[in-house]
XYZ file of C-alpha atoms in Angstrom:
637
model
C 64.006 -52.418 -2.806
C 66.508 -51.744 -5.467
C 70.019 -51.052 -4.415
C 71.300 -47.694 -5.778
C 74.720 -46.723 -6.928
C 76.204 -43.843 -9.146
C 73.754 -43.898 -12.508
C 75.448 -42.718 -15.551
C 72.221 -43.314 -17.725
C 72.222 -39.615 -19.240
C 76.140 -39.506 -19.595
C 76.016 -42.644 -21.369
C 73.097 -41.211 -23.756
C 74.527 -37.621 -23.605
C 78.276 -37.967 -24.065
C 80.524 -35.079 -24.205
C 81.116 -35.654 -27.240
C 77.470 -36.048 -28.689
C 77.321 -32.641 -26.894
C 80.099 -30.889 -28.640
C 79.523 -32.184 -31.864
C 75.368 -31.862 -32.619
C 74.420 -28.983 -29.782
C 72.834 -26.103 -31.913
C 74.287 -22.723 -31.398
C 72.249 -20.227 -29.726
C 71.835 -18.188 -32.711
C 70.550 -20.990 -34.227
C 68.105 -22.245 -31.918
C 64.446 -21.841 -32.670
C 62.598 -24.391 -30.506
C 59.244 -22.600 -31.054
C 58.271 -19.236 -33.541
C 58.718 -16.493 -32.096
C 56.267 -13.259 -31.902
C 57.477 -12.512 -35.081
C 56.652 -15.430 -37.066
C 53.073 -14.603 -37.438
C 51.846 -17.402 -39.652
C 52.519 -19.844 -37.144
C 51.018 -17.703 -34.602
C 48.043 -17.632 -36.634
C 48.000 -20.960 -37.191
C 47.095 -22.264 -33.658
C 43.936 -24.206 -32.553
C 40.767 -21.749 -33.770
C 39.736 -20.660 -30.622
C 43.573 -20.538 -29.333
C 44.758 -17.062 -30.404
C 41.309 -15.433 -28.920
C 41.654 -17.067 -25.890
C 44.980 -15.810 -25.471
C 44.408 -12.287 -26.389
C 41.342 -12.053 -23.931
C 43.547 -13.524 -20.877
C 45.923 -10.793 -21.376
C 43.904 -7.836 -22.127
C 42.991 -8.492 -17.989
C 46.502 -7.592 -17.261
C 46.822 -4.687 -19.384
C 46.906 -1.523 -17.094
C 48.190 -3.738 -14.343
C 49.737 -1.928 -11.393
C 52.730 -4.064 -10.252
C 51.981 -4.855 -6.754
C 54.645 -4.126 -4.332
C 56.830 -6.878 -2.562
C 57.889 -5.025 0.839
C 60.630 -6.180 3.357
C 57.705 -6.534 5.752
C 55.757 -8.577 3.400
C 59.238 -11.251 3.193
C 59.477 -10.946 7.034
C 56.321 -12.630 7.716
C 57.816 -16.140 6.984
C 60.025 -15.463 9.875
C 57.803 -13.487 12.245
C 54.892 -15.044 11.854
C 55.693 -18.750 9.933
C 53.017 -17.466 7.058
C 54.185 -17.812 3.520
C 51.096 -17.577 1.752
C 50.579 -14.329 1.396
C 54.229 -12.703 -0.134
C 53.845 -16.117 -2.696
C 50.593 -14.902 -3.846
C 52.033 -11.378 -4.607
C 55.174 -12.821 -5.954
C 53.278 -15.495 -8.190
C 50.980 -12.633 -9.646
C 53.135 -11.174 -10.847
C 55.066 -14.052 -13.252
C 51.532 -14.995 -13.958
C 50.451 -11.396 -15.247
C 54.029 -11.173 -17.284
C 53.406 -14.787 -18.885
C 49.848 -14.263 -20.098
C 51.051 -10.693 -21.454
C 53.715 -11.876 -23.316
C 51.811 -15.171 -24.936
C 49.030 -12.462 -25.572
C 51.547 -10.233 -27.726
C 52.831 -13.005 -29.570
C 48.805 -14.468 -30.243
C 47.701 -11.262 -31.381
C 51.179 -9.751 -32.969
C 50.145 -5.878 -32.870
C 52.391 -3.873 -30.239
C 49.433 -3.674 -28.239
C 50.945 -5.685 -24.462
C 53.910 -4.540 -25.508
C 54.016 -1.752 -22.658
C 52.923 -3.606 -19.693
C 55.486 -6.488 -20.570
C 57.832 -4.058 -20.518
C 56.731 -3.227 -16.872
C 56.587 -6.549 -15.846
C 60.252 -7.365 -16.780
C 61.069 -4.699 -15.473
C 59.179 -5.157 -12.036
C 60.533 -8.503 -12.048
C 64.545 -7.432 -12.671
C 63.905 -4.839 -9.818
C 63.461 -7.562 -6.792
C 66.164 -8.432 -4.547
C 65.705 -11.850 -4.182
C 63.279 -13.828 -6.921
C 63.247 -16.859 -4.873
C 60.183 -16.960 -1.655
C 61.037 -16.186 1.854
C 60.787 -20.008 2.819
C 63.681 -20.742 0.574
C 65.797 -17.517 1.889
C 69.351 -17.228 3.495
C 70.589 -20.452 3.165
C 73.283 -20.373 1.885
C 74.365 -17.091 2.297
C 78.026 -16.461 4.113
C 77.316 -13.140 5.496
C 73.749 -13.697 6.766
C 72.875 -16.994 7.057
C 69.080 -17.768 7.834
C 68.217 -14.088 7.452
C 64.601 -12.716 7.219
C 65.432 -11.022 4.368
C 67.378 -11.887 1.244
C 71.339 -10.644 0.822
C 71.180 -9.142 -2.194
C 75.201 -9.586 -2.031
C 74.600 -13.791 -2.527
C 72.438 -15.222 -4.836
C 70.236 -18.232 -3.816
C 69.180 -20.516 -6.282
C 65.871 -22.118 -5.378
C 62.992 -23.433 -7.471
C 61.156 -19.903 -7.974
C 64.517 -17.756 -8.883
C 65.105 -20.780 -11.794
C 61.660 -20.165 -12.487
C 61.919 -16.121 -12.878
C 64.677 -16.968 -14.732
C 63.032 -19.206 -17.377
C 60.557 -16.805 -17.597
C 62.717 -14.441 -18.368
C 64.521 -16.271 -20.897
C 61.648 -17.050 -22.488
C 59.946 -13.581 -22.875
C 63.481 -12.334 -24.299
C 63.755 -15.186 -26.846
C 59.875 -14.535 -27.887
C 60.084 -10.232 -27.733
C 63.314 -9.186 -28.046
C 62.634 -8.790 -32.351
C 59.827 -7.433 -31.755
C 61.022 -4.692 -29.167
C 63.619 -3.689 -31.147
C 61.097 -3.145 -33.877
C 58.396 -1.700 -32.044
C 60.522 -0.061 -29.421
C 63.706 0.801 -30.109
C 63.774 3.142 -26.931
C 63.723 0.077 -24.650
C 66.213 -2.164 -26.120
C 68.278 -1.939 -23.162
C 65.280 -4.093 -21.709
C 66.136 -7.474 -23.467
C 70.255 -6.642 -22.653
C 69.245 -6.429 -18.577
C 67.364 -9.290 -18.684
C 70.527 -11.320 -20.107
C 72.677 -9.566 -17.185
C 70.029 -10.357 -14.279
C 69.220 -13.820 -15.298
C 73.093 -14.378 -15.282
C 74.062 -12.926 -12.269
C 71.141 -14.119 -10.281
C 71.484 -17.904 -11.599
C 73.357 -19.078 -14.493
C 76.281 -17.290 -12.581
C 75.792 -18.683 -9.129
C 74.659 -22.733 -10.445
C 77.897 -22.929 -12.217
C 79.858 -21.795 -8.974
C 78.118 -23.610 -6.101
C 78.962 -27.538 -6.165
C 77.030 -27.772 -2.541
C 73.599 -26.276 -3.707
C 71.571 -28.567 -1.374
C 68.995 -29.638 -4.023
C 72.124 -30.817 -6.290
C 72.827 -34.063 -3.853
C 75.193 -36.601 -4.598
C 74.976 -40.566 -4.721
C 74.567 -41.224 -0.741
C 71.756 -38.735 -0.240
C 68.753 -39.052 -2.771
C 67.312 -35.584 -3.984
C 63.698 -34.918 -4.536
C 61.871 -32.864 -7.242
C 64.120 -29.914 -6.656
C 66.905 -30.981 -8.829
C 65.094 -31.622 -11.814
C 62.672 -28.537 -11.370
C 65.542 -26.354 -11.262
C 67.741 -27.787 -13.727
C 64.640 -27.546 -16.569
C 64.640 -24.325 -16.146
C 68.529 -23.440 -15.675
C 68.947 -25.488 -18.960
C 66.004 -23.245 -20.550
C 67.333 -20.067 -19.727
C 71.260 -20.910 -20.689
C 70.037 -22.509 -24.450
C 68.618 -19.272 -24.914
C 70.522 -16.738 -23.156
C 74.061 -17.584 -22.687
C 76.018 -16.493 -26.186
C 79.142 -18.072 -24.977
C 79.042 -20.989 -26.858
C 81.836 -22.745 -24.264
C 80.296 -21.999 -21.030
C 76.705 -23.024 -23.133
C 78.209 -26.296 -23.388
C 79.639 -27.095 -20.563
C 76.670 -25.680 -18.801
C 74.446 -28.707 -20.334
C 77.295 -30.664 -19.400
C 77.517 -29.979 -15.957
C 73.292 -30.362 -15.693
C 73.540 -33.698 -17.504
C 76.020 -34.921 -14.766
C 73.518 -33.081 -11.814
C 70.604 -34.779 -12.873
C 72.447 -37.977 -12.983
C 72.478 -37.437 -9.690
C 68.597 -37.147 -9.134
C 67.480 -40.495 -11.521
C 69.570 -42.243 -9.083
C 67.953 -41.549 -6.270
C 65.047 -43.874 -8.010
C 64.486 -47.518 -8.017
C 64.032 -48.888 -11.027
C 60.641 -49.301 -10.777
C 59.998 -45.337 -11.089
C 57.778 -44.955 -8.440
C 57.586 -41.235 -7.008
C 58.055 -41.382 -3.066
C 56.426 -37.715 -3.257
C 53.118 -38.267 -4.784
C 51.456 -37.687 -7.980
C 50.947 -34.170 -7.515
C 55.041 -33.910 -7.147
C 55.584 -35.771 -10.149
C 54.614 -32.946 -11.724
C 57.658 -31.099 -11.027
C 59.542 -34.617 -10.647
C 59.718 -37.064 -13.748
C 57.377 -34.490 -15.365
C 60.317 -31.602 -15.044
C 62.971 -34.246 -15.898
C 61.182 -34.698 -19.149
C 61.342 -31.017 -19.863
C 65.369 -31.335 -18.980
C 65.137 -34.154 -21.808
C 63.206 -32.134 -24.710
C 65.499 -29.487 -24.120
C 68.777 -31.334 -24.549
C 66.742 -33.360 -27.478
C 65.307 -30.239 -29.052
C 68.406 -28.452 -28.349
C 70.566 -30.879 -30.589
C 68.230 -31.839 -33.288
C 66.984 -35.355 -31.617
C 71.188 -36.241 -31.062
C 70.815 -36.185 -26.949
C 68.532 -38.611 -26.474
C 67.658 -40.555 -23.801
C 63.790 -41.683 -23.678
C 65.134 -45.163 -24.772
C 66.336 -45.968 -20.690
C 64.057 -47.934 -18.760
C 63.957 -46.104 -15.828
C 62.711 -42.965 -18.075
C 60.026 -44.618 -19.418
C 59.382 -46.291 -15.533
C 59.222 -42.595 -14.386
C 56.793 -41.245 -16.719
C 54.507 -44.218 -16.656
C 54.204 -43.452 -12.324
C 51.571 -41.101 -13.282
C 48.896 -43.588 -14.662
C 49.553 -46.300 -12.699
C 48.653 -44.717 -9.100
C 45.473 -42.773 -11.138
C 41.789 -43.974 -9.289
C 39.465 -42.199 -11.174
C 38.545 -38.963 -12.674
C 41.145 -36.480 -10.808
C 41.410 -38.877 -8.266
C 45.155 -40.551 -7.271
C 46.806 -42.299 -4.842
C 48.355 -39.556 -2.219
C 51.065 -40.442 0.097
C 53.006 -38.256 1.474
C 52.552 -34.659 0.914
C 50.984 -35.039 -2.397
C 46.848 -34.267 -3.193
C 44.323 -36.644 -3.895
C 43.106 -34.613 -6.349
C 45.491 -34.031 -9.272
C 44.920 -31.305 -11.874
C 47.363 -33.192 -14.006
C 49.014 -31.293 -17.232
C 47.380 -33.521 -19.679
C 49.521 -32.287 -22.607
C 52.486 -32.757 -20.745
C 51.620 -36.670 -20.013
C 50.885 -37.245 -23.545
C 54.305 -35.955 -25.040
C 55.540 -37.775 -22.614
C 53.716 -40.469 -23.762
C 54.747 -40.158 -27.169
C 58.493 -39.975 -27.038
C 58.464 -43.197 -24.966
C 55.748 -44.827 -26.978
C 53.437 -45.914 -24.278
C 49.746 -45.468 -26.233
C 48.160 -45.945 -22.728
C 50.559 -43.028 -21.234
C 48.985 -40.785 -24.254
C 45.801 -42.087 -23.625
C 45.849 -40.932 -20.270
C 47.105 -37.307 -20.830
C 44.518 -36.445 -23.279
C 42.037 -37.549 -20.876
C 43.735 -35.360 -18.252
C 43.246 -32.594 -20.594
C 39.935 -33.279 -21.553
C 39.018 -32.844 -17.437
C 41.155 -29.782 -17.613
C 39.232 -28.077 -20.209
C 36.041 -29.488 -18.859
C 36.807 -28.149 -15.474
C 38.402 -24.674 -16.996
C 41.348 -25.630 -14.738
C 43.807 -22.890 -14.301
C 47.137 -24.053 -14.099
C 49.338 -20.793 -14.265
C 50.077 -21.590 -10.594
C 53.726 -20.626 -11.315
C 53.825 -19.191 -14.653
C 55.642 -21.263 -17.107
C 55.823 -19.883 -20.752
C 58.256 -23.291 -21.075
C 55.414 -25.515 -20.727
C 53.021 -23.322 -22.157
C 54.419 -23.316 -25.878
C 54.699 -26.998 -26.354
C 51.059 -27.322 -25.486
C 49.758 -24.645 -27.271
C 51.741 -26.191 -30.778
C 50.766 -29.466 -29.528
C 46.733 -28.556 -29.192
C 45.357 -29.413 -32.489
C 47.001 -32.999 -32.106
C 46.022 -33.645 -28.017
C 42.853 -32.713 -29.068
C 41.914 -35.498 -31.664
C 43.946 -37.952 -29.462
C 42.184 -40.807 -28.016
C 40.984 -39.494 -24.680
C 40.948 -42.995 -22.413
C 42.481 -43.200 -19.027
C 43.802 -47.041 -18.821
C 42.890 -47.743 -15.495
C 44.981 -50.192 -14.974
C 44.081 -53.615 -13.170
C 47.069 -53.493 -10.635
C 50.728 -52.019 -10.525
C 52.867 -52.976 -7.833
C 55.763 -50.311 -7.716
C 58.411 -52.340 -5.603
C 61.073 -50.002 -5.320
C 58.940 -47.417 -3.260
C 56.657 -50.414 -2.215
C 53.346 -48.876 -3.384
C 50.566 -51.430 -4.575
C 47.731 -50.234 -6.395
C 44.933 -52.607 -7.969
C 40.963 -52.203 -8.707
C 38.309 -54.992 -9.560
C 38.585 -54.643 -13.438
C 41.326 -52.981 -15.698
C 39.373 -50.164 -17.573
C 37.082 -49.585 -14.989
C 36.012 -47.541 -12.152
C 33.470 -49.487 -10.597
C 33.701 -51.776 -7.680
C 36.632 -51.544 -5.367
C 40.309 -50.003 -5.643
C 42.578 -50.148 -3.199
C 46.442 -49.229 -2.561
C 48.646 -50.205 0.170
C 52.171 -48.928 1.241
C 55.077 -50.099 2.722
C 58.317 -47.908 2.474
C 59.948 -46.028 5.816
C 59.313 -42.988 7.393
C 62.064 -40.330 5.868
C 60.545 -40.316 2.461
C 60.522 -37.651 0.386
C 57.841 -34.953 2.011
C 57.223 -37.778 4.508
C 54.557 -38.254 6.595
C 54.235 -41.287 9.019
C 52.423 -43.926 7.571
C 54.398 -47.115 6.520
C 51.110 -49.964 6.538
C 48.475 -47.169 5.299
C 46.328 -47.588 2.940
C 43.475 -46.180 0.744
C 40.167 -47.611 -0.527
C 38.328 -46.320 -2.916
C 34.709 -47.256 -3.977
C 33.320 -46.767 -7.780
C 35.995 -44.589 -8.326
C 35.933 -41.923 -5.324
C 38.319 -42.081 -1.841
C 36.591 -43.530 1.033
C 38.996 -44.571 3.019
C 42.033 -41.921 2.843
C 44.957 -40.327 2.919
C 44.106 -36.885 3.853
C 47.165 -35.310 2.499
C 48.584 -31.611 3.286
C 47.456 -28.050 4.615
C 48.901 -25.228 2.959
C 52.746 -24.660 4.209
C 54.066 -22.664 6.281
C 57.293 -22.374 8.771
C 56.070 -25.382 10.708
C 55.876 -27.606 7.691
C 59.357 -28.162 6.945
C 60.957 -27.223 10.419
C 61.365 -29.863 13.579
C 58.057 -29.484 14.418
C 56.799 -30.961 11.194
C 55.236 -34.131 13.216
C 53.573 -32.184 15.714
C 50.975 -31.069 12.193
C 47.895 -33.674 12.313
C 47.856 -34.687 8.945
C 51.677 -36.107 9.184
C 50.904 -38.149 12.104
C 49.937 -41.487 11.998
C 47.508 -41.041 14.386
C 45.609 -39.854 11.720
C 46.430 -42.414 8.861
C 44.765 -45.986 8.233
C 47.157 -47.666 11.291
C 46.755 -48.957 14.533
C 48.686 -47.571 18.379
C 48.810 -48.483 21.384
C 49.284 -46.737 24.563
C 48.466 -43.273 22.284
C 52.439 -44.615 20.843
C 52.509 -43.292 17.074
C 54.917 -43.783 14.267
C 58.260 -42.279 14.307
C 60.095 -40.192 11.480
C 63.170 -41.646 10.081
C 65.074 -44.067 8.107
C 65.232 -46.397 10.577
C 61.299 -46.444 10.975
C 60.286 -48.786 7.884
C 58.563 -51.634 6.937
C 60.096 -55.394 6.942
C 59.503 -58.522 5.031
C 57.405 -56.740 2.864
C 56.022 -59.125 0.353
C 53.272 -58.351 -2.940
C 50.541 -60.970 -4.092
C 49.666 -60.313 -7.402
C 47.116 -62.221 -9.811
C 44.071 -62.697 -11.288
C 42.003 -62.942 -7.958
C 44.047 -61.338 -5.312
C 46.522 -58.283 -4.917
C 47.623 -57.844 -2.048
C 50.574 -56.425 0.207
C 51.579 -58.473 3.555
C 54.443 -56.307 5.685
C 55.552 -56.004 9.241
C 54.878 -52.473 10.700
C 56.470 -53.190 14.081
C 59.934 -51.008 13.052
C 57.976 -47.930 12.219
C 57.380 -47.357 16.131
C 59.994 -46.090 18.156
C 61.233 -49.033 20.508
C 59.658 -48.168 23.470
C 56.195 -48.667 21.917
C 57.656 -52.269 22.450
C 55.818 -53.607 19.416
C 57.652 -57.455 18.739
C 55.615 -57.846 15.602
C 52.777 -56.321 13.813
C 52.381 -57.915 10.658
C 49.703 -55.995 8.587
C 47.584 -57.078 5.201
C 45.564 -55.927 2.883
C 44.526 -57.398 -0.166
C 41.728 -57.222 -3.133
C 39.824 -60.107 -3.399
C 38.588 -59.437 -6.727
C 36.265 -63.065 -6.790
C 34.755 -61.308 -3.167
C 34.296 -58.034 -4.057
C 36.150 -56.891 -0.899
C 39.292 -55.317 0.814
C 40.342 -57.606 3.550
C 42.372 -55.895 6.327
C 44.236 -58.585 8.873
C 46.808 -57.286 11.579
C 48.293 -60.113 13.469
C 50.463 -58.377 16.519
C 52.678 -59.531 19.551
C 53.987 -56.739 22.272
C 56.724 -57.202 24.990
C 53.960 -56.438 27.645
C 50.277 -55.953 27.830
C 48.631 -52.718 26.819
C 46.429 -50.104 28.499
C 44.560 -49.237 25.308
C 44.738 -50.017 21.499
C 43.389 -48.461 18.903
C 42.935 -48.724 15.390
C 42.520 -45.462 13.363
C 40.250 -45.495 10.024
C 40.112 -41.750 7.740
C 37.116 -41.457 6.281
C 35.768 -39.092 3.059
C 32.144 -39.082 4.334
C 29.984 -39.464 7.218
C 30.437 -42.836 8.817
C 27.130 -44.727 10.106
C 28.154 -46.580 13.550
C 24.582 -47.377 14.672
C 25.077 -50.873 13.863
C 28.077 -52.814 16.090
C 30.378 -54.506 14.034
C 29.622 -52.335 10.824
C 30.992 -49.030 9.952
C 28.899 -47.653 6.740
C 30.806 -44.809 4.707
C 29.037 -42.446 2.929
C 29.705 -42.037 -0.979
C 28.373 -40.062 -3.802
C 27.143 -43.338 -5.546
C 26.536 -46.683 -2.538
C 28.037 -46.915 0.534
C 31.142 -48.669 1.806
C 30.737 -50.861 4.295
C 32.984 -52.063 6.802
C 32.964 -54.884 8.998
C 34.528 -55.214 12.222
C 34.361 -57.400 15.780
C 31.904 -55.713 17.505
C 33.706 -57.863 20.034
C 37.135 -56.730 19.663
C 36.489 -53.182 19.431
C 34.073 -50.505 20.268
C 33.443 -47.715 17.408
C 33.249 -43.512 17.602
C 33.463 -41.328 14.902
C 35.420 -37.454 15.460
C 34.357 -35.192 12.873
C 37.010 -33.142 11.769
C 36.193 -29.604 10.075
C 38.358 -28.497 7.161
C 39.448 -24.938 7.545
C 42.591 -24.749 5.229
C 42.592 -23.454 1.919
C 44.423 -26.190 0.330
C 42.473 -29.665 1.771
C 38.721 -27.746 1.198
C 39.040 -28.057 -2.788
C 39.544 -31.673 -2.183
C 37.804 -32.569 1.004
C 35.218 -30.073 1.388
C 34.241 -28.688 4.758
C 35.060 -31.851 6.861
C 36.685 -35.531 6.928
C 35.735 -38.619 9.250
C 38.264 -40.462 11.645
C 37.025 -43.845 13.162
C 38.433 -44.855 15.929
C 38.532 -48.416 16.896
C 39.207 -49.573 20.488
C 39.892 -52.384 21.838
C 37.640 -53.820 24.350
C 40.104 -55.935 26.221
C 43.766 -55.182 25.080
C 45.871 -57.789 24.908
C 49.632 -58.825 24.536
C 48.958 -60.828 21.183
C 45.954 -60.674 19.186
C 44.484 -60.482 15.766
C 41.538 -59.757 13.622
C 39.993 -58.472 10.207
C 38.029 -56.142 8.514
C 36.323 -56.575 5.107
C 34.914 -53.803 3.398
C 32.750 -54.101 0.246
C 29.981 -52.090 -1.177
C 26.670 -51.941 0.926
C 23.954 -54.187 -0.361
């Protein structure tokens, strides 16, 4: 793994200087037309302007649902979070579509109920969610309920405030010309988004989420700082504290590129990357747009590295590789990926985006999740392009990502039939960590057989000390072995050693030692793990060679499976696909097989799962001190 120290690569790029001299005056700003500007309006993809029109007219007449105290208490009381977010998310998502809708259609008409919506929206007393409450605030720290006398800064009050920022910059003409009588409306929403965040980034050097160079950050900083640099470009008219506000998020985010290796790999999955290296490429088309191309920075390595993550750990279809608390099933922003794309010139990374958006427009994917007008308007002036792009996902033959130690690699580059298979190494305090240095995943003709199950909706629990006491963070119920019911431990010190990739025509593989990622008293000497591709075989071959420091009572090696699993046959495991099965072979005189069937109840794992998932369980017939064996699995027949 790559050893970090302080990266300068967007101070180098993005100078103080370069900053002074080219950064284009509010006033003068005009990333996008605004409602105004009719003919480009007008000018969008053909169906574009209808579609936009029709999503909005739903909201018209909307009732702004109320956000009580109770409603925020729950988090506490109860651990749920679910159901204030849903409220809370509503309502961005109602205020986006209405004010995309005025500007498609140009005619007064949503006018009104944007007007409520800001206005909803400026009346909250904390625009943040009740997870991410109280923590920094001196008076009441860790309260139930948001003190309205502190301002926290967390990803969903940077969000509001982007919003915000947005819907000003696109209505505020056209309020003053339509309705003079509310022009105080565009002046509060200046005021609020200062107060709330432009006010309180610039003041707090400790925001958690900022880190510094001995403590790696996750997708926070560059989530927030996208839209903190959104909403001062268009907002702050102090052209000095403008400045040095870029300034001061060039220097932050600094901070978050070197928490990567150089390799680019995303320790949080591909579902994170979204508001990872994706939201650090909206941080770099602002600066870039905001200075006429002058702040620049897609030449670095490590940018291009980041952005190219996405295709490299894709299987198939909507299908990617999902450690940690990431999805195996990715409703990737196509558009995004393919701007991406283009400003590093990757072809393949372009190629892959418009295929994400073709599956997003087959599907009729919704993606206003958390409304995002700042993502929005790029892809709706980028449509008529994406759309005659060459729609081919790469699938490339093998990527080996050593920084995060993530191998990925499938029969044939361009392909989806046959085998893929990925392999991790890493330690257990990743980012959204769960415990499973030695996993793996196999997947056959391009769908998960052999998985990662990922992550049930969050709650309190999730991301409290009780976070390994949830199933689907344990490795008890990952691809890896215990013994004596011993599991993997979370932290640093729990990692992978000698980890070594085998990449080639024939063979990728990963060969590690697991033994550190148990806790000591599991008294595990060695456990050196691999799995490879043998591409001239048409199989995965598993090995586990292991010494302990005294002879076990049981061992037991844990397999998740997609589908039904067939054990009537010893030494075979057959996994049920949607095209052939996958079989696996075992020692039917090593280990005895049983399947537990495991019903999906949570909202988040049934889109991807459906109503159940599969755990194998190997066990040893005769455990013993030192021992080793293999599996090979390969399609049936």
């Amino acid at each position: 793994m790559t050893e970090r120290g302080e990266r300068r690569l967007l101070r180098e790029r993005c100078t103080e200087q370069t900053v002074r001299e080219h950064l284009i005056p509010r006033e003068a700003w005009r990333p996008f037309p605004r409602a105004v500007d009719r003919e480009a309006w007008t000018g969008l993809a053909a169906e574009t302007p209808r579609r936009l029109v029709e999503r909005g007219a739903r909201q018209l007449g909307r009732s702004w649902e109320e956000l009580p105290a109770t409603l925020f208490l729950e988090f506490r009381r109860n651990g749920n979070r679910s159901r204030y977010e849903q409220r809370h998310f509503a309502r961005r998502r109602a205020l986006a579509d209405l004010v995309v809708a005025e500007c498609a259609e140009g005619e007064g008409r949503f006018l009104d109920d944007a007007l409520n919506g800001i206005w909803a929206l400026c009346e909250e007393s904390f625009w943040g969610v009740p997870a991410h409450n109280a923590r920094h605030s001196p008076r009441f720290p860790q309260s139930g309920l948001p003190d309205t006398s502190f301002h926290e800064v967390d990803l969903f009050a940077a969000e509001t405030a982007a919003l915000l920022a947005w819907t000003h910059y696109l209505l505020a003409e056209e309020i003053e010309r339509r309705a003079p009588e509310a022009r105080l409306v565009p002046d509060r929403i200046v005021r609020e988004v200062q107060a709330r965040v432009l006010a309180p980034y610039r003041a707090v050097d400790d925001w958690v989420w900022l880190g510094n160079v001995r403590r790696p950050v996750n997708n926070w900083n560059p989530w927030i700082h996208s839209n903190v640099l959104a909403a001062a470009l268009l907002l702050e008219a102090d052209e000095v504290v403008r400045r040095d506000t870029v300034l001061r998020a060039i220097r932050w985010l600094d901070v978050f590129l070197d928490g990567y290796d150089d390799d680019g790999g995303c320790d949080e999955g591909p579902s994170y990357w979204g508001r990872a290296g994706a939201s650090l490429f909206d941080c770099l088309e602002w600066l870039r747009l905001a200075s006429g191309g002058a702040l620049d920075a897609y030449d670095a390595p490590l940018v291009q590295e980041i952005g190219r993550y996405i295709y490299r750990v894709h299987i198939a279809d909507a299908w990617y590789v999902n450690y940690a608390d990431a999805s195996a099933k990715v409703h990737a922003e196509g558009d995004l990926i393919y701007r991406y794309g283009k400003r590093i010139g990757d072809a393949r990374m372009m190629a892959h985006g418009a295929y994400a958006a073709r599956l997003e427009r087959e599907a009729g994917t919704d993606r206003s999740g958390v409304a995002s007008i700042g993502r929005r308007l790029p892809e709706l002036f980028n449509e008529v392009e994406l759309l005659a792009a060459d729609a081919a996902p790469p699938l490339v033959r093998e990527a080996w990502l050593d920084g995060i130690e993530v191998l990925c690699a499938r029969e044939r580059e361009g392909s989806t039939d046959g085998l893929f298979v990925s392999v991790k190494g890493g330690h257990n305090a990743e980012s959204h960590n769960h415990n499973d240095v030695g996993s793996f995943v196999v997947a056959l003709d391009g769908h998960p057989v052999l998985i990662d199950v990922g992550v049930e909706t969050y709650t309190r629990k999730t991301f409290s000390t009780d976070r390994y006491t949830i199933w689907t963070m344990r490795s008890l119920y990952h691809n890896l072995p215990s013994l004596d019911g011993a599991e993997q431990a979370p932290g640093r010190q729990f990692t992978a050693k000698d980890v070594t990739a085998q990449v080639n025509d024939s063979v990728a593989g990963l060969q590690l030692d697991i033994a550190d990622a148990y806790a000591p008293e599991a008294g595990i000497e060695k456990w050196r793990r691999g799995v490879r591709l043998d591409r001239g075989g048409r199989q995965v071959v598993l090995e586990d060679d292991y010494e302990l420091r005294a002879q076990p009572k049981s061992l037991t090696l844990h397999l998740m499976a997609s589908g039904p699993v067939d054990i009537s046959t010893a030494g075979s495991l057959r996994c049920a696909t949607p095209t052939r099965p996958l079989e696996v072979a075992y020692p039917a005189d090593t280990f005895t097989a049983r399947v537990e069937e495991i019903a999906i109840e949570d909202a988040r794992l049934g889109p991807v799962w459906g109503e159940r998932v599969y755990r194998v369980i190997l066990e040893a017939r005769a455990p013993a001190q030192r021992g080793s064996w293999r599996l090979t699995m390969r399609a049936a027949g």
